[in-house]
Coordinates of C-alpha atoms in Angstrom, one line a residue:
Y1 CA 5.6 17.1 37.8
I2 CA 4.1 16.6 34.4
Q3 CA 6.4 19.0 32.7
E4 CA 9.4 17.4 34.4
G5 CA 8.2 14.0 33.3
L6 CA 7.9 15.2 29.7
E7 CA 11.4 16.5 29.7
L8 CA 12.7 13.3 31.2
L9 CA 10.9 11.2 28.6
K10 CA 12.5 13.4 25.9
D11 CA 15.9 13.2 27.4
L12 CA 15.7 9.4 27.6
K13 CA 14.6 9.5 23.9
L14 CA 11.4 7.6 24.8
I15 CA 9.3 10.3 23.1
I16 CA 10.2 12.8 20.4
K17 CA 7.5 15.3 21.0
S18 CA 4.8 16.1 23.6
G19 CA 1.5 17.8 23.4
A20 CA -1.6 18.9 25.2
S21 CA -5.3 19.0 24.5
V22 CA -6.8 22.2 25.7
Y23 CA -10.3 23.5 26.4
T24 CA -9.7 27.2 27.1
I25 CA -7.9 30.0 25.4
E26 CA -5.8 30.5 28.5
E27 CA -4.7 26.9 28.4
C28 CA -3.8 27.3 24.8
E29 CA -1.8 30.4 25.4
Y30 CA 0.1 28.6 28.2
C31 CA 1.0 25.8 25.9
M32 CA 2.0 28.1 23.1
N33 CA 4.4 29.9 25.4
S34 CA 5.7 26.7 27.0
I35 CA 8.9 24.9 26.0
F36 CA 7.4 21.6 27.2
F37 CA 4.7 21.2 24.5
D38 CA 5.4 20.7 20.8
S39 CA 1.8 20.0 19.7
I40 CA -1.5 21.5 20.8
Q41 CA -4.9 20.0 20.2
I42 CA -7.6 22.7 20.0
P43 CA -11.3 22.5 19.4
I44 CA -12.3 23.8 16.0
S45 CA -15.6 23.6 14.2
I46 CA -17.8 25.7 12.0
A47 CA -19.7 26.5 15.2
D48 CA -16.7 28.0 17.1
T49 CA -13.5 29.5 15.7
S50 CA -12.8 31.5 18.8
F51 CA -9.4 29.7 19.5
Y52 CA -8.5 30.0 15.9
S53 CA -9.3 33.7 15.7
A54 CA -7.6 34.6 19.0
L55 CA -4.4 32.5 18.7
I56 CA -3.7 30.8 15.4
N57 CA -5.0 32.8 12.4
N58 CA -2.2 34.7 10.8
R59 CA 0.4 33.8 13.4
K60 CA 3.7 32.0 13.0
S61 CA 4.5 29.3 15.5
E62 CA 6.8 26.4 15.8
K63 CA 4.0 24.5 17.5
T64 CA 2.0 21.8 15.7
F65 CA -1.7 22.6 15.8
I66 CA -4.2 19.8 15.6
G67 CA -7.9 20.5 15.2
R68 CA -10.3 18.3 17.1
S69 CA -14.0 18.4 18.0
I70 CA -14.7 19.2 14.4
L71 CA -18.3 17.8 14.4
L72 CA -18.8 18.4 18.2
Q73 CA -18.9 14.6 18.9
G74 CA -21.4 14.2 16.0
A75 CA -23.9 16.7 17.3
L76 CA -23.5 18.9 14.2
I77 CA -24.5 16.1 11.9
H78 CA -26.8 14.0 14.1
T79 CA -29.0 16.9 15.2
K80 CA -31.5 14.6 17.0
I81 CA -29.0 14.3 19.9
I82 CA -28.8 18.1 20.5
N83 CA -31.8 18.3 22.8
K84 CA -30.7 15.3 24.8
K85 CA -27.0 16.1 25.1
I86 CA -26.5 19.9 25.0
K87 CA -27.7 22.2 27.8
Y88 CA -27.9 25.2 25.4
S89 CA -29.7 23.3 22.7
E90 CA -32.0 26.1 21.6
Q91 CA -29.0 28.4 21.0
M92 CA -27.2 25.7 19.0
I93 CA -30.3 24.9 16.9
N94 CA -30.7 28.6 16.0
Y95 CA -27.1 28.8 15.1
L96 CA -27.3 25.8 12.8
K97 CA -30.4 27.4 11.1
K98 CA -28.2 30.4 10.2
L99 CA -25.5 28.1 8.8
D100 CA -28.1 26.2 6.8
F101 CA -29.0 29.4 5.0
I102 CA -25.4 29.8 3.9
R103 CA -24.8 26.1 3.2
K104 CA -27.8 25.9 0.9
E105 CA -26.4 28.8 -1.2
V106 CA -23.2 26.7 -1.7
G107 CA -25.1 23.5 -2.5
L108 CA -23.2 21.2 -0.1
S109 CA -24.5 18.7 2.5
R110 CA -24.0 19.6 6.1
L111 CA -21.0 17.2 6.4
E112 CA -19.4 18.6 3.3
F113 CA -19.9 22.1 4.4
Y114 CA -18.7 21.7 7.9
L115 CA -15.6 19.7 7.0
A116 CA -14.7 21.9 4.0
F117 CA -14.9 25.0 6.3
V118 CA -12.5 23.5 8.9
S119 CA -10.1 22.2 6.3
S120 CA -10.0 25.6 4.6
L121 CA -8.6 27.2 7.7
Q122 CA -4.9 28.1 7.5
G123 CA -2.5 27.2 10.4
F124 CA -3.6 23.6 11.2
D125 CA -1.1 20.8 10.7
H126 CA -3.5 17.9 11.3
F127 CA -7.1 17.1 12.2
I128 CA -8.6 14.4 14.4
I129 CA -12.0 13.1 13.5
G130 CA -13.7 10.0 14.8
S131 CA -15.5 7.5 12.7
T132 CA -17.3 4.2 13.0
S133 CA -16.2 2.8 9.6
I134 CA -13.6 3.0 6.8
D135 CA -16.3 4.3 4.4
N136 CA -17.0 7.2 6.7
I137 CA -13.3 8.0 6.9
K138 CA -13.0 8.0 3.1
R139 CA -16.1 10.2 2.8
N140 CA -14.7 12.6 5.4
I141 CA -11.4 12.9 3.5
K142 CA -13.3 13.8 0.3
C143 CA -15.2 16.4 2.2
M144 CA -12.0 17.9 3.6
E145 CA -10.6 18.2 0.1
L146 CA -13.4 20.7 -0.8
N147 CA -12.6 24.4 -0.5
L148 CA -14.9 27.3 0.3
N149 CA -14.3 30.7 -1.3
S150 CA -13.3 33.6 0.9
N151 CA -16.8 35.3 0.8
I152 CA -18.4 32.1 2.2
M153 CA -15.6 31.8 4.8
N154 CA -16.0 35.4 5.9
S155 CA -19.8 34.9 6.2
I156 CA -19.3 32.0 8.5
F157 CA -16.6 33.8 10.5
E158 CA -19.2 36.5 11.3
Y159 CA -21.0 33.8 13.4
S160 CA -18.3 31.5 14.4
N161 CA -15.6 33.6 15.9
K162 CA -17.3 34.2 19.2
L163 CA -17.0 31.7 22.0
K164 CA -20.2 29.7 22.6
L165 CA -20.8 27.7 25.8
W166 CA -22.6 25.0 23.9
T167 CA -19.5 24.0 21.9
N168 CA -17.6 22.8 24.9
P169 CA -18.6 19.3 26.0
R170 CA -17.8 20.2 29.6
N171 CA -21.0 22.3 29.4
W172 CA -23.2 19.5 28.1
N173 CA -25.9 17.6 30.1

């Protein structure tokens, strides 16, 4: 019914494009192969590039890809919430320690490092990032204008390209 409704809305010119927000690689593959969806929102962060590695990197697509969950609902930056919110908190904390080693070599803050990584990925048309103030939005934009060199990107990919249960909010406490 949803797909028929989307087609009807397009036929009536009430919408120009439609999209889906996905949580699994299978859902993303379905949307990529579907004529009903023009845009696909996928989770992407320095912690998990599994969708990106499996489906987006080095692929041509007419779909618009929108990255979301860039900071894992703030958990990557506000690490005090990890133990409260995330079921696999120990795994996440150990992962962030590995990233901190690389980050310190580059000399960036966590926010700069995490946003620079995501914005350096090819294949995304847009990103969604939540904020509580205009100043935060301006700071985030500046961070996303930073670029990481290919050696740093490759070092991060060694850790990030495997799916981790703790990156999906569906698996949180």
